[in-house]
Structure formats: C-alpha cells, structure tokens
Amino acid sequence: MAGAVDLSVLKDRPTPAPPAESGGDAGGVAPIVDVTAATFEAEVLQRSTQVPVIVDLGSARSPQSQALTRQLGQLAVEAAGAWVLARVDVDSSPQIAQAFGVKAIPTVVAVAAGQPLADFEGTQSDEQLRQWLQAVEQATAGKLTGPPGVADAEPEPEIEDPRIVAAEEAIDDGDFDKAAAAYQAIIDAEPNNTDAVAALRQVKFLARVQNVAPDAIEIADADPANVQARIDAADAEMAAQQPEQAFARLIDGIKISAGDDRTALRTRLLELFELFDAADPLVVSARRKLASALY
C-alpha cells in the first residue's frame, strides 16, 4: 500500500485548529484525534512531521473496527505522545479511505513525514500491535522533529555555585589573591574538583604576570644567560597568547643550563603546560622537545 498511496488529494482543504481530545496530553499533542477530510492535512500530514501518526480506518458498523480502535486508544494513551492515533470513520470520510486504497476494514496505516510507512488489515493481538508500533517508532527514530514544545522547551537554569561566583567576582575586581584563596578552599573541601584546580592555576598565572615588566621579552633577548629574565619573558609571551614561543624559550634555556637554573626553567615550563589540556598538540610537541633537551 505505502508505495502506491497519493495523499496529496487530501491537502489544501480548509483546516480548523486541531481539536482537543480527552484522555491525556503530552507536550501539547493529543494522543487521540478524530479526523475528517477537512482536518486530514493538519492532523495527519502536518502532525506526522513531528511524530508518527497511526491512522485507524474503521466503521461504527464493524465490531472488529470498534475493538481494534479501543486497543489502539489504550496504547496511544500509554505512548504519551510518542505517536498519535488518528481515528477515521470511513462511512463519513470515504475520501480518506479512497486515498489510502482501503479494501477492507479495519485497516491501520502508519504515516510519517507525510507519507505512508506501514499498514495492516484486520484485528491484531495486543502483543502483535505493540511489536508493530515499536517497529514504526524504531523506523522513524531521529527522523522527525518531535512533539511541539519538547525541543523548544527552555532548559532548567543551572544553579551557580556561590563559591565559584565569589572567586569570579574577585578576578573581575583584580583581586587575584582573594580568588586564589577561594579556589583553594574549594579544592581543600573537594580534592577531585578538576574545574577548581584548573581555575586556580589560571589565577596564579594571572597574578604572577601582573608583576612581569612590560619589556620582559626585550630584556631576555638581550641577556640569554639571565634565567629569571627568560622565565619572565616566557610568562609575557604566554599572556600575549604566544604559547609556542613561550615553550620554545624555556626549552632553549634548559638546553644550555644545569643545576638549579635548569630546575627553575623546567618547573616554569611544566606550570605553563598545566594551563592547557594535556592532549593539546602544542603541549604534546613541547613535551617531546623537553624530553630531548633533558636527555
């Protein structure tokens, strides 16, 4: 049936607002709707772009139809909006039956994205219905927009940690000592708080770089043997968003130094590494160069 059905004949008709339906509501979608030719486009074609619409084509003259409609109604309420049951009385809406090419009643058709997807005729057991409906849901998973209001619902606002807020306010005020103390207090209480650990490293760097001379790079370039000048220049380059140059400056110093000087340069280099993700390509490359410089 699905490949031969043309539902376009039921489009472009006057479509009143979708009727409300008792029996529950999920995300603004009634789980059961009664459909006529006038409401077919809105209730079946348009709605099937959001969730699968199960079109139940039956007649009040058919006990089998009535029994199947009751079964589907119960399952629609259970589904809570995952799909919609559209009930069609073929006696009062023969155009819909003709559009689907119905040959016997009851006939049930799954519609998704405006097109028939699967169908069956006659009655089914509850277990057979559940399996068929599950197959329809699996076939359409991730391909429809979902019930209105679900995707557009505003997320619950995150509750900010007052300790983090206090630390960030201290940074904004330029009080890095206060910010560092705030983050350290968090770490003392929560040693595994990686966010606080990373923030403390950043704050310590910001506090340190405030004391670096504006011409630190020029000073270091003029006196390559001055270890402290080299360390200060690396901090200045890092603050200027030049990490590769900062790493190279310290590694070059490690190559030509020994003892305490080498230790000081290596310690600062490792501190700068900690400002980045360990997998950052710049850090990975610099670590290899450090290993070569040391050994």
CSV table of C-alpha atoms in Angstrom, one decimal, residues 44-221:
chain,number,residue,atom,x,y,z
A,44,VAL,CA,-2.2,13.6,9.8
A,45,LEU,CA,0.1,15.1,7.2
A,46,GLN,CA,1.5,18.0,9.2
A,47,ARG,CA,1.5,16.2,12.5
A,48,SER,CA,3.3,13.3,11.0
A,49,THR,CA,6.4,15.5,10.6
A,50,GLN,CA,6.6,15.7,14.4
A,51,VAL,CA,5.6,12.1,15.4
A,52,PRO,CA,4.3,9.0,13.6
A,53,VAL,CA,0.5,9.2,13.1
A,54,ILE,CA,-1.3,5.9,13.2
A,55,VAL,CA,-4.4,6.2,11.0
A,56,ASP,CA,-7.2,3.9,12.2
A,57,LEU,CA,-9.7,3.5,9.3
A,58,GLY,CA,-12.8,1.8,10.6
A,59,SER,CA,-16.6,1.9,10.8
A,60,ALA,CA,-19.1,2.0,13.7
A,61,ARG,CA,-20.9,-0.8,11.8
A,62,SER,CA,-17.9,-3.1,12.3
A,63,PRO,CA,-17.5,-4.8,15.7
A,64,GLN,CA,-13.9,-5.7,14.7
A,65,SER,CA,-13.2,-2.0,14.0
A,66,GLN,CA,-14.6,-0.9,17.3
A,67,ALA,CA,-12.5,-3.5,19.2
A,68,LEU,CA,-9.3,-2.5,17.4
A,69,THR,CA,-10.0,1.2,17.9
A,70,ARG,CA,-10.3,0.5,21.7
A,71,GLN,CA,-7.0,-1.4,21.7
A,72,LEU,CA,-5.2,1.3,19.8
A,73,GLY,CA,-6.7,4.0,22.0
A,74,GLN,CA,-5.3,2.4,25.2
A,75,LEU,CA,-1.9,2.0,23.6
A,76,ALA,CA,-1.9,5.7,22.4
A,77,VAL,CA,-2.5,6.9,25.9
A,78,GLU,CA,0.3,4.7,27.2
A,79,ALA,CA,2.7,6.1,24.5
A,80,ALA,CA,2.2,9.6,26.0
A,81,GLY,CA,2.8,11.4,22.7
A,82,ALA,CA,5.4,9.2,21.1
A,83,TRP,CA,2.8,8.7,18.4
A,84,VAL,CA,-0.7,9.9,17.7
A,85,LEU,CA,-3.8,7.8,16.9
A,86,ALA,CA,-5.9,9.4,14.2
A,87,ARG,CA,-9.4,7.8,14.1
A,88,VAL,CA,-11.2,7.9,10.7
A,89,ASP,CA,-14.8,6.9,10.1
A,90,VAL,CA,-14.8,5.6,6.6
A,91,ASP,CA,-18.5,6.0,6.3
A,92,SER,CA,-18.4,9.7,6.9
A,93,SER,CA,-15.0,10.3,5.3
A,94,PRO,CA,-14.8,8.0,2.3
A,95,GLN,CA,-12.3,10.3,0.6
A,96,ILE,CA,-9.7,9.3,3.1
A,97,ALA,CA,-10.4,5.6,2.6
A,98,GLN,CA,-10.1,6.1,-1.1
A,99,ALA,CA,-6.8,8.0,-0.8
A,100,PHE,CA,-5.3,5.1,1.2
A,101,GLY,CA,-6.8,2.5,-1.2
A,102,VAL,CA,-8.6,0.7,1.7
A,103,LYS,CA,-10.0,-2.7,0.6
A,104,ALA,CA,-11.2,-3.9,4.0
A,105,ILE,CA,-11.9,-2.6,7.4
A,106,PRO,CA,-10.4,-2.2,9.8
A,107,THR,CA,-7.2,-1.0,8.1
A,108,VAL,CA,-4.4,0.7,10.0
A,109,VAL,CA,-1.7,2.8,8.3
A,110,ALA,CA,1.4,4.4,9.9
A,111,VAL,CA,2.2,7.8,8.4
A,112,ALA,CA,5.5,9.6,8.9
A,113,ALA,CA,6.8,12.8,7.3
A,114,GLY,CA,3.5,13.0,5.3
A,115,GLN,CA,4.0,9.5,3.7
A,116,PRO,CA,2.5,6.0,4.5
A,117,LEU,CA,5.2,3.9,6.2
A,118,ALA,CA,3.5,0.6,7.1
A,119,ASP,CA,0.0,-0.9,7.3
A,120,PHE,CA,-2.1,-3.9,8.1
A,121,GLU,CA,-5.7,-5.1,7.8
A,122,GLY,CA,-7.9,-6.8,10.3
A,123,THR,CA,-7.6,-7.3,14.1
A,124,GLN,CA,-4.4,-8.0,16.0
A,125,SER,CA,-3.5,-9.2,19.4
A,126,ASP,CA,-2.1,-6.7,21.9
A,127,GLU,CA,1.3,-8.2,21.6
A,128,GLN,CA,1.2,-8.0,17.8
A,129,LEU,CA,0.1,-4.4,18.0
A,130,ARG,CA,2.9,-3.5,20.4
A,131,GLN,CA,5.5,-5.1,18.2
A,132,TRP,CA,4.2,-3.3,15.1
A,133,LEU,CA,4.1,0.0,16.8
A,134,GLN,CA,7.6,-0.5,18.2
A,135,ALA,CA,8.9,-1.2,14.7
A,136,VAL,CA,7.2,2.1,13.5
A,137,GLU,CA,8.9,4.0,16.3
A,138,GLN,CA,12.3,2.5,15.6
A,139,ALA,CA,12.0,3.2,11.8
A,140,THR,CA,11.2,6.9,12.5
A,141,ALA,CA,13.6,7.4,15.4
A,142,GLY,CA,15.6,10.7,14.9
A,143,LYS,CA,13.9,11.4,11.6
A,144,LEU,CA,11.0,13.6,12.8
A,145,THR,CA,11.0,16.8,14.8
A,146,GLY,CA,9.3,15.5,17.9
A,147,PRO,CA,6.2,16.8,19.7
A,148,PRO,CA,5.8,20.6,19.6
A,149,GLY,CA,7.3,22.3,22.7
A,150,VAL,CA,9.6,19.5,23.6
A,151,ALA,CA,12.7,20.6,21.5
A,152,ASP,CA,11.9,24.3,22.2
A,153,ALA,CA,11.5,24.0,25.9
A,154,GLU,CA,13.9,26.2,27.8
A,155,PRO,CA,16.4,24.2,29.8
A,156,GLU,CA,16.3,24.4,33.6
A,157,PRO,CA,18.7,27.2,34.7
A,158,GLU,CA,21.8,26.0,36.2
A,159,ILE,CA,22.3,26.8,39.9
A,160,GLU,CA,25.6,28.6,40.2
A,161,ASP,CA,28.0,27.6,43.0
A,162,PRO,CA,28.3,30.7,45.3
A,163,ARG,CA,31.9,29.8,45.9
A,164,ILE,CA,32.7,30.0,42.2
A,165,VAL,CA,30.7,33.2,41.9
A,166,ALA,CA,32.8,34.8,44.7
A,167,ALA,CA,36.0,33.7,43.1
A,168,GLU,CA,35.0,35.0,39.7
A,169,GLU,CA,33.9,38.3,41.2
A,170,ALA,CA,37.4,38.6,42.8
A,171,ILE,CA,39.0,38.1,39.5
A,172,ASP,CA,36.8,40.8,37.9
A,173,ASP,CA,37.9,43.1,40.7
A,174,GLY,CA,41.6,42.3,40.0
A,175,ASP,CA,42.0,40.7,43.5
A,176,PHE,CA,43.8,37.5,42.4
A,177,ASP,CA,44.9,36.6,45.9
A,178,LYS,CA,41.3,36.5,47.1
A,179,ALA,CA,40.3,34.5,44.0
A,180,ALA,CA,43.1,32.0,44.6
A,181,ALA,CA,42.1,31.6,48.2
A,182,ALA,CA,38.5,31.0,47.2
A,183,TYR,CA,39.5,28.3,44.7
A,184,GLN,CA,41.9,26.7,47.2
A,185,ALA,CA,39.1,26.5,49.7
A,186,ILE,CA,37.1,24.6,47.2
A,187,ILE,CA,40.0,22.2,46.5
A,188,ASP,CA,40.6,21.6,50.2
A,189,ALA,CA,36.9,20.6,50.5
A,190,GLU,CA,36.8,18.7,47.2
A,191,PRO,CA,40.3,17.5,46.2
A,192,ASN,CA,38.9,15.9,43.0
A,193,ASN,CA,37.3,19.2,41.7
A,194,THR,CA,39.2,19.4,38.5
A,195,ASP,CA,37.5,22.7,37.5
A,196,ALA,CA,38.7,24.4,40.6
A,197,VAL,CA,42.2,23.0,40.2
A,198,ALA,CA,42.4,24.4,36.6
A,199,ALA,CA,40.9,27.7,37.7
A,200,LEU,CA,43.5,28.1,40.5
A,201,ARG,CA,46.3,27.5,38.0
A,202,GLN,CA,44.9,30.2,35.8
A,203,VAL,CA,44.5,32.6,38.7
A,204,LYS,CA,48.1,32.0,39.9
A,205,PHE,CA,49.4,32.7,36.4
A,206,LEU,CA,47.3,35.9,36.1
A,207,ALA,CA,48.6,37.1,39.5
A,208,ARG,CA,52.2,36.3,38.5
A,209,VAL,CA,52.1,38.0,35.1
A,210,GLN,CA,50.9,41.3,36.7
A,211,ASN,CA,54.5,41.7,38.0
A,212,VAL,CA,56.3,41.0,34.8
A,213,ALA,CA,58.0,44.1,33.3
A,214,PRO,CA,56.4,45.4,30.0
A,215,ASP,CA,59.8,44.9,28.3
A,216,ALA,CA,60.5,41.5,29.7
A,217,ILE,CA,60.9,39.9,26.3
A,218,GLU,CA,63.5,42.5,25.2
A,219,ILE,CA,65.4,42.1,28.4
A,220,ALA,CA,65.6,38.3,28.0
A,221,ASP,CA,66.6,38.6,24.3
